[in-house]
Coordinates of C-alpha atoms in Angstrom, one line a residue:
M1 CA 17.1 -47.6 -48.1
Q2 CA 15.5 -45.4 -45.8
T3 CA 15.5 -41.5 -46.3
R4 CA 14.7 -39.1 -43.5
R5 CA 12.4 -36.4 -44.6
V6 CA 13.2 -33.0 -43.4
T7 CA 10.3 -30.9 -41.9
A8 CA 9.9 -27.2 -42.0
A9 CA 10.8 -26.7 -38.5
E10 CA 14.0 -28.6 -39.0
E11 CA 14.9 -26.4 -42.3
S12 CA 14.3 -23.3 -40.0
I13 CA 16.6 -24.6 -37.3
D14 CA 19.4 -25.3 -40.0
R15 CA 19.1 -21.8 -41.5
R16 CA 19.4 -20.2 -38.1
Q17 CA 22.4 -22.3 -37.3
I18 CA 24.0 -21.3 -40.5
A19 CA 23.2 -17.7 -40.1
F20 CA 24.6 -17.8 -36.5
R21 CA 28.1 -19.4 -37.6
R22 CA 28.3 -17.1 -40.4
W23 CA 27.8 -13.9 -38.3
Q24 CA 29.1 -14.7 -35.0
P25 CA 32.9 -13.9 -35.6
Y26 CA 31.8 -10.6 -37.0
G27 CA 30.0 -10.1 -33.6
L28 CA 32.6 -11.2 -31.1
L29 CA 35.3 -9.0 -33.2
L30 CA 32.8 -6.1 -33.0
I31 CA 32.3 -6.4 -29.4
G32 CA 36.3 -7.0 -28.8
T33 CA 37.0 -3.8 -30.9
V34 CA 34.5 -1.5 -28.9
L35 CA 35.5 -2.5 -25.6
S36 CA 39.3 -2.2 -26.7
A37 CA 38.5 1.3 -28.1
A38 CA 37.0 2.4 -25.0
T39 CA 40.1 1.5 -23.1
V40 CA 42.4 2.7 -25.7
D41 CA 43.8 5.3 -23.4
L42 CA 44.5 2.7 -20.6
I43 CA 45.7 -0.3 -22.2
M44 CA 47.1 0.7 -25.6
P45 CA 48.8 4.2 -25.0
T46 CA 51.4 4.3 -27.9
A47 CA 50.5 4.9 -31.4
D48 CA 52.5 1.7 -32.6
R49 CA 50.1 -0.6 -30.4
R50 CA 47.1 1.3 -31.8
A51 CA 48.2 0.9 -35.2
T52 CA 49.0 -2.6 -34.8
A53 CA 45.8 -3.4 -33.3
A54 CA 43.9 -1.6 -36.1
A55 CA 45.9 -3.5 -38.8
L56 CA 45.1 -6.6 -37.3
V57 CA 41.3 -5.8 -36.9
V58 CA 41.4 -5.0 -40.8
A59 CA 43.0 -8.2 -41.4
A60 CA 40.5 -10.2 -39.3
L61 CA 37.8 -8.6 -41.1
V62 CA 39.0 -9.3 -44.4
L63 CA 39.5 -12.8 -43.5
Q64 CA 36.0 -13.1 -42.5
I65 CA 34.8 -11.3 -45.8
W66 CA 36.9 -13.9 -47.6
W67 CA 35.3 -17.0 -45.9
G68 CA 32.0 -15.5 -46.3
D69 CA 29.2 -18.0 -47.5
R70 CA 31.6 -21.0 -47.4
T71 CA 29.1 -23.2 -45.6
S72 CA 31.3 -26.0 -44.7
H73 CA 30.1 -29.6 -45.3
G74 CA 32.6 -31.0 -43.3
P75 CA 36.3 -30.3 -42.2
S76 CA 38.9 -29.8 -45.0
R77 CA 42.4 -28.3 -45.2
L78 CA 40.7 -24.9 -46.2
S79 CA 38.6 -24.9 -43.2
V80 CA 41.6 -25.9 -40.7
A81 CA 43.9 -23.2 -42.3
Y82 CA 40.9 -20.5 -41.8
Y83 CA 40.7 -21.5 -38.2
A84 CA 44.3 -21.4 -37.6
V85 CA 44.7 -18.0 -39.2
R86 CA 41.6 -16.6 -37.4
Y87 CA 43.0 -18.1 -34.2
A88 CA 46.6 -16.4 -34.7
L89 CA 45.1 -13.1 -35.3
G90 CA 42.7 -13.3 -32.1
F91 CA 45.6 -14.4 -29.9
A92 CA 47.6 -11.5 -31.5
L93 CA 44.8 -8.9 -30.7
T94 CA 44.7 -10.2 -27.2
L95 CA 48.3 -9.5 -26.5
L96 CA 47.4 -6.0 -27.3
N97 CA 44.5 -5.7 -25.4
P98 CA 42.8 -8.2 -23.1
F99 CA 39.1 -7.3 -24.4
F100 CA 40.1 -8.8 -27.8
A101 CA 39.7 -12.1 -26.4
F102 CA 36.0 -12.3 -27.4
Y103 CA 37.3 -12.7 -30.8
P104 CA 39.1 -16.2 -30.4
V105 CA 35.9 -17.2 -28.5
A106 CA 34.4 -17.8 -32.0
G107 CA 36.5 -20.9 -32.2
Y108 CA 34.4 -22.6 -29.4
F109 CA 31.4 -22.5 -31.5
D110 CA 32.6 -24.0 -35.1
A111 CA 35.5 -26.2 -34.0
E112 CA 33.4 -29.1 -34.6
E113 CA 32.4 -27.9 -38.0
L114 CA 36.0 -27.0 -39.1
I115 CA 38.5 -29.0 -37.3
P116 CA 38.7 -32.8 -38.3
G117 CA 39.1 -35.5 -35.7
R118 CA 38.1 -35.5 -31.9
R119 CA 41.7 -35.2 -30.5
R120 CA 42.4 -32.4 -33.1
R121 CA 39.3 -30.4 -32.0
R122 CA 40.2 -30.8 -28.3
I123 CA 43.5 -29.2 -29.2
A124 CA 41.9 -26.4 -30.8
L125 CA 39.4 -25.8 -28.2
F126 CA 42.2 -25.9 -25.5
A127 CA 44.2 -23.4 -27.6
C128 CA 41.1 -20.9 -27.7
S129 CA 41.0 -21.2 -24.0
I130 CA 44.6 -19.8 -23.5
P131 CA 43.8 -16.0 -24.7
V132 CA 40.5 -16.1 -22.7
A133 CA 42.4 -17.3 -19.4
G134 CA 45.0 -14.7 -20.2
A135 CA 42.5 -11.8 -20.9
Q136 CA 40.8 -13.0 -17.3
T137 CA 44.3 -12.7 -15.8
S138 CA 44.5 -9.1 -17.0
G139 CA 46.2 -9.7 -20.2
I140 CA 49.2 -11.7 -21.8
P141 CA 52.1 -11.8 -21.0
V142 CA 51.3 -12.9 -17.3
G143 CA 53.6 -10.8 -14.8
G144 CA 54.6 -12.5 -11.5
W145 CA 54.1 -15.8 -9.9
T146 CA 51.0 -15.4 -8.4
R147 CA 49.5 -14.2 -11.9
W148 CA 50.8 -17.1 -13.5
I149 CA 49.3 -19.4 -10.7
V150 CA 45.9 -17.7 -11.3
F151 CA 46.5 -18.1 -15.0
A152 CA 47.0 -21.8 -14.7
V153 CA 44.0 -22.2 -12.4
L154 CA 41.8 -20.3 -14.9
L155 CA 43.0 -22.3 -17.7
V156 CA 42.1 -25.5 -16.0
A157 CA 38.8 -24.3 -15.0
N158 CA 37.9 -23.1 -18.4
N159 CA 38.8 -26.3 -20.0
V160 CA 37.0 -28.2 -17.2
M161 CA 34.0 -26.1 -18.0
L162 CA 34.4 -26.6 -21.7
T163 CA 34.5 -30.4 -21.4
L164 CA 31.5 -30.4 -19.3
V165 CA 29.5 -28.2 -21.9
T166 CA 30.9 -30.6 -24.7
H167 CA 29.6 -33.5 -22.7
F168 CA 26.3 -32.3 -22.0
A169 CA 25.9 -31.0 -25.7
E170 CA 26.9 -34.2 -27.1
L171 CA 24.5 -36.0 -24.8
E172 CA 21.7 -33.4 -25.9
E173 CA 22.6 -34.1 -29.4
Q174 CA 22.1 -37.9 -29.1
R175 CA 18.8 -37.6 -27.5
S176 CA 17.8 -35.5 -30.3
R177 CA 18.8 -37.9 -32.8
E178 CA 17.0 -40.5 -30.9
R179 CA 13.9 -38.5 -30.6
A180 CA 14.2 -37.8 -34.5
A181 CA 14.5 -41.5 -35.1
T182 CA 11.6 -42.3 -32.8
I183 CA 9.7 -39.6 -34.7
L184 CA 10.3 -41.2 -38.2
E185 CA 9.4 -44.6 -36.9
L186 CA 6.1 -43.2 -35.8
Q187 CA 5.5 -41.4 -39.0
Q188 CA 6.2 -44.8 -40.8
A189 CA 4.1 -46.8 -38.6
H190 CA 1.3 -44.0 -39.1
E191 CA 1.8 -44.2 -42.8
E192 CA 1.7 -48.1 -42.8
N193 CA -1.5 -48.0 -40.5
A194 CA -3.1 -45.6 -43.0
A195 CA -2.2 -48.0 -45.8
L196 CA -3.7 -50.8 -43.7
Q197 CA -6.9 -49.0 -43.2
A198 CA -7.1 -48.2 -46.6
Q199 CA -6.9 -51.7 -47.5
L200 CA -9.2 -52.8 -44.9
L201 CA -11.7 -50.4 -46.2
V202 CA -11.4 -51.9 -49.6
Q203 CA -11.9 -55.3 -48.4
A204 CA -15.0 -54.1 -46.2
R205 CA -16.5 -52.4 -49.5
E206 CA -16.1 -55.5 -51.3
A207 CA -17.3 -57.9 -48.3
G208 CA -20.4 -55.2 -48.1
I209 CA -21.1 -55.8 -51.7
A210 CA -21.1 -59.5 -51.6
D211 CA -23.5 -59.2 -48.4
E212 CA -25.7 -57.0 -50.4
R213 CA -25.8 -59.5 -53.3
R214 CA -26.7 -62.2 -50.9
R215 CA -29.6 -60.1 -49.3
L216 CA -31.0 -59.2 -52.7
A217 CA -30.7 -62.8 -53.7
A218 CA -32.5 -64.0 -50.7
E219 CA -35.2 -61.0 -50.9
S220 CA -35.6 -61.6 -54.6
H221 CA -36.4 -65.3 -53.7
D222 CA -38.6 -64.7 -51.0
T223 CA -40.6 -61.7 -52.3
I224 CA -40.1 -60.8 -56.0
A225 CA -39.7 -64.2 -57.4
Q226 CA -42.7 -65.4 -55.4
G227 CA -44.4 -62.6 -56.4
L228 CA -43.9 -63.5 -60.4
T229 CA -44.7 -67.1 -59.5
G230 CA -48.2 -65.8 -58.3
I231 CA -48.7 -63.3 -61.2
I232 CA -48.0 -66.3 -63.7
A233 CA -50.3 -68.6 -61.8
Q234 CA -52.9 -65.9 -61.9
L235 CA -52.5 -65.3 -65.6
Q236 CA -52.5 -68.8 -66.5
V237 CA -55.9 -69.3 -64.8
V238 CA -57.0 -66.5 -66.7
G239 CA -55.8 -67.9 -70.0
N240 CA -58.0 -71.2 -69.3
A241 CA -61.0 -69.2 -68.0
S242 CA -63.9 -68.2 -69.9
D243 CA -66.1 -66.4 -67.3
P244 CA -65.6 -62.5 -67.4
K245 CA -66.2 -62.6 -63.3
V246 CA -63.3 -65.1 -62.9
I247 CA -61.0 -63.4 -65.4
K248 CA -61.5 -59.9 -63.9
E249 CA -60.9 -61.6 -60.3
H250 CA -57.6 -63.3 -61.2
V251 CA -56.3 -59.9 -63.4
A252 CA -57.0 -58.1 -60.2
R253 CA -55.0 -60.5 -58.1
A254 CA -52.1 -60.5 -60.7
S255 CA -52.2 -56.6 -60.6
D256 CA -51.9 -56.7 -56.9
L257 CA -48.9 -59.1 -57.0
A258 CA -47.5 -57.0 -59.7
R259 CA -47.6 -53.7 -57.4
H260 CA -46.3 -55.9 -54.4
S261 CA -43.4 -56.8 -56.2
L262 CA -42.7 -53.5 -57.8
G263 CA -42.7 -52.1 -54.1
E264 CA -40.4 -54.8 -52.9
A265 CA -37.9 -54.3 -55.5
R266 CA -37.9 -50.6 -55.1
R267 CA -37.3 -51.3 -51.4
S268 CA -34.5 -53.5 -52.1
V269 CA -32.8 -51.1 -54.4
H270 CA -33.3 -48.1 -51.9
N271 CA -31.6 -50.3 -49.2
L272 CA -28.3 -50.8 -51.2
A273 CA -26.6 -47.9 -49.6
P274 CA -27.6 -45.5 -46.6
A275 CA -29.4 -42.7 -48.4
G276 CA -29.2 -40.6 -45.3
L277 CA -25.5 -40.0 -45.9
S278 CA -26.0 -38.7 -49.6
Q279 CA -27.1 -35.2 -48.2
D280 CA -26.2 -35.1 -44.6
G281 CA -23.0 -35.7 -42.3
L282 CA -22.9 -38.8 -40.0
P283 CA -24.3 -37.1 -36.9
E284 CA -27.3 -35.4 -38.6
A285 CA -28.0 -38.8 -40.5
I286 CA -27.8 -40.6 -37.3
R287 CA -30.0 -38.1 -35.8
K288 CA -32.7 -38.4 -38.6
A289 CA -32.6 -41.9 -38.4
V290 CA -33.3 -41.9 -34.6
D291 CA -36.1 -39.6 -34.7
Q292 CA -37.8 -41.3 -37.7
W293 CA -37.5 -44.5 -35.6
A294 CA -38.8 -43.1 -32.4
E295 CA -41.8 -41.4 -34.5
R296 CA -42.6 -44.6 -36.2
T297 CA -42.4 -46.9 -33.1
G298 CA -43.5 -44.6 -30.5
V299 CA -40.5 -45.3 -28.3
R300 CA -38.6 -42.4 -26.6
A301 CA -35.1 -42.0 -28.1
E302 CA -32.3 -39.6 -27.5
F303 CA -29.3 -39.0 -29.5
T304 CA -26.0 -37.4 -28.3
V305 CA -22.7 -36.5 -29.8
T306 CA -19.5 -36.1 -27.9
G307 CA -16.0 -34.9 -29.0
T308 CA -15.5 -33.0 -32.1
P309 CA -17.3 -34.2 -35.2
Q310 CA -15.1 -35.4 -38.1
H311 CA -15.8 -35.7 -41.9
L312 CA -15.3 -39.5 -41.8
H313 CA -14.6 -41.8 -44.9
G314 CA -17.5 -42.8 -46.5
E315 CA -17.2 -46.6 -46.0
V316 CA -16.7 -45.8 -42.1
S317 CA -20.0 -43.3 -42.0
A318 CA -22.0 -46.1 -43.8
T319 CA -21.0 -48.7 -41.6
I320 CA -21.8 -46.8 -38.4
L321 CA -25.1 -45.7 -39.9
R322 CA -26.1 -49.3 -40.9
I323 CA -25.2 -50.5 -37.4
T324 CA -27.4 -47.9 -35.8
Q325 CA -30.2 -48.8 -38.0
E326 CA -30.0 -52.5 -37.4
A327 CA -29.5 -51.9 -33.5
L328 CA -32.7 -49.9 -33.7
A329 CA -34.6 -52.5 -35.6
N330 CA -33.5 -55.2 -33.0
V331 CA -34.9 -53.1 -30.2
S332 CA -38.2 -52.4 -31.9
K333 CA -38.4 -56.3 -32.6
H334 CA -37.2 -57.8 -29.5
A335 CA -36.8 -55.4 -26.6
S336 CA -40.2 -54.1 -25.9
A337 CA -38.4 -50.8 -24.5
G338 CA -39.7 -47.7 -23.2
R339 CA -36.6 -45.7 -23.9
V340 CA -33.4 -45.7 -26.2
G341 CA -30.2 -43.7 -26.0
V342 CA -27.7 -43.3 -29.0
T343 CA -24.3 -41.8 -28.3
L344 CA -21.8 -41.1 -31.3
S345 CA -18.4 -40.2 -29.7
F346 CA -15.3 -38.9 -31.7
M347 CA -12.2 -39.5 -30.2
D348 CA -8.5 -39.1 -31.0
S349 CA -8.0 -42.3 -33.2
E350 CA -11.6 -44.1 -33.0
V351 CA -15.3 -43.5 -33.3
T352 CA -17.8 -45.4 -30.9
L353 CA -21.4 -45.7 -31.2
D354 CA -23.3 -46.8 -28.1
I355 CA -27.1 -47.9 -28.2
R356 CA -28.6 -48.6 -24.9
D357 CA -32.4 -49.6 -24.1
D358 CA -34.3 -50.5 -20.8
G359 CA -35.9 -53.3 -22.6
K360 CA -36.5 -56.7 -21.4
G361 CA -32.9 -57.9 -22.1
F362 CA -31.7 -61.4 -23.0
D363 CA -28.6 -63.8 -22.4
P364 CA -26.1 -63.1 -24.9
L365 CA -24.8 -66.5 -24.7
S366 CA -28.2 -68.1 -25.8
L367 CA -28.1 -66.3 -29.1
P368 CA -28.5 -68.6 -32.3
A369 CA -25.7 -69.1 -34.8
R370 CA -25.6 -66.5 -37.7
T371 CA -27.7 -67.8 -40.6
S372 CA -26.2 -69.0 -43.8
T373 CA -27.6 -66.0 -45.8
G374 CA -25.6 -63.7 -43.5
G375 CA -28.3 -62.5 -41.4
F376 CA -28.3 -58.9 -40.2
G377 CA -29.0 -59.1 -36.5
L378 CA -26.2 -58.8 -34.0
E379 CA -23.6 -61.0 -35.9
G380 CA -24.2 -58.9 -39.0
M381 CA -23.5 -55.7 -37.1
R382 CA -20.4 -57.4 -35.6
A383 CA -19.2 -58.5 -39.2
R384 CA -19.8 -54.9 -40.5
A385 CA -17.4 -53.5 -37.5
E386 CA -15.0 -56.0 -38.1
R387 CA -14.6 -55.5 -41.8
I388 CA -13.1 -52.1 -41.0
A389 CA -11.0 -53.0 -38.2
G390 CA -13.6 -52.3 -35.5
S391 CA -15.2 -54.5 -33.1
L392 CA -18.7 -54.7 -31.4
T393 CA -19.8 -55.7 -28.0
V394 CA -23.2 -56.4 -26.5
E395 CA -23.9 -56.3 -22.7
S396 CA -27.2 -57.6 -21.6
E397 CA -29.2 -59.7 -19.4
P398 CA -32.8 -60.5 -18.8
G399 CA -34.8 -57.6 -17.3
A400 CA -31.9 -55.2 -17.3
G401 CA -31.9 -53.9 -20.9
T402 CA -29.2 -54.0 -23.6
A403 CA -26.2 -51.9 -24.5
V404 CA -24.4 -52.5 -28.0
S405 CA -21.3 -50.6 -28.5
A406 CA -19.2 -50.5 -31.8
R407 CA -15.7 -49.2 -32.1
V408 CA -14.3 -48.2 -35.3
P409 CA -10.9 -46.5 -36.5
L410 CA -11.2 -42.9 -37.2
V411 CA -10.4 -42.7 -41.0
L412 CA -10.8 -39.2 -42.2
H413 CA -12.4 -38.6 -45.8
A414 CA -9.6 -38.2 -48.3

């Protein structure tokens, strides 16, 4: 079962509507009373009419106070009785002075809330139009055939206008309901998308751990394990030798191998996570990586940020930084470039990374298949992007440089 969440704006609108429904009869009664008092000598010259009008105004005021804070949760017998008594008081006041017709107008605003059934509401609204048309014809009862004709025309005109206003109000209410339903669907879709992105990030983290394990295994086999094998071999020679010179030579070789293996182990551990993100945000981390690469390789490199930088989820930031480092490594190994441009762009729903060089380029269709160890070239960068629902494209041709573009979802830090 779906439940609709009420926003703060909707709660504010509801409060204003409740306040309007409660106080609008008071306001209309006040307007009618003030205008009637201003014309009392012209329209109500006798004391009896004035006393009757005063008594009816007091009765109407007591009725409104009695109804008070009763916010209707739908039409009921009590609400129908209130509506009928209020109408009767308004009609009687209009008979005494046409300016009191403001008070029956209140029935236009709350008939839907107080009267059950579409047909009964139409009758109630028609009844409210009678004192209004009478007031527009200079009061009830209407004298002479001409005024009766004018009264009939005004009565029809008021109801036609009322029908049109009601029709357009219903259309607007229907559109409002449809907009509310659309907004709810978009909110649900956004929540589902956020949940999917979170799941993708978890999967990306797990896949990244697996990749790092394969990399460590490959590096351990290629560097550390071979270094230890060499150390053992050197020590075995030492154990079987008696010449101090030979022993010293092989011990020195074993020490060199041990230092080299220690350095390789430290490098592997250092590469487990992008160290640049531990203290800096993603733009600053990429800027440092680009500057260090340019200083190390002697290639001119420029870094640009467009859009408003956001604090991204750690997995997204790590993925973008790794792709940047791997792309720059590819440039230094293969491109023979003289200039490199790196652009990080923050957009409404995604982040893009573009690395362009003016190197010798290549034919993307001629790339070898990805290695079984999960190599970290273009295919490795593409795999990193796809793990977090992103994509990576490569545009290149021999002699025309290379452009690598990565697009990933904009997932903010929780």
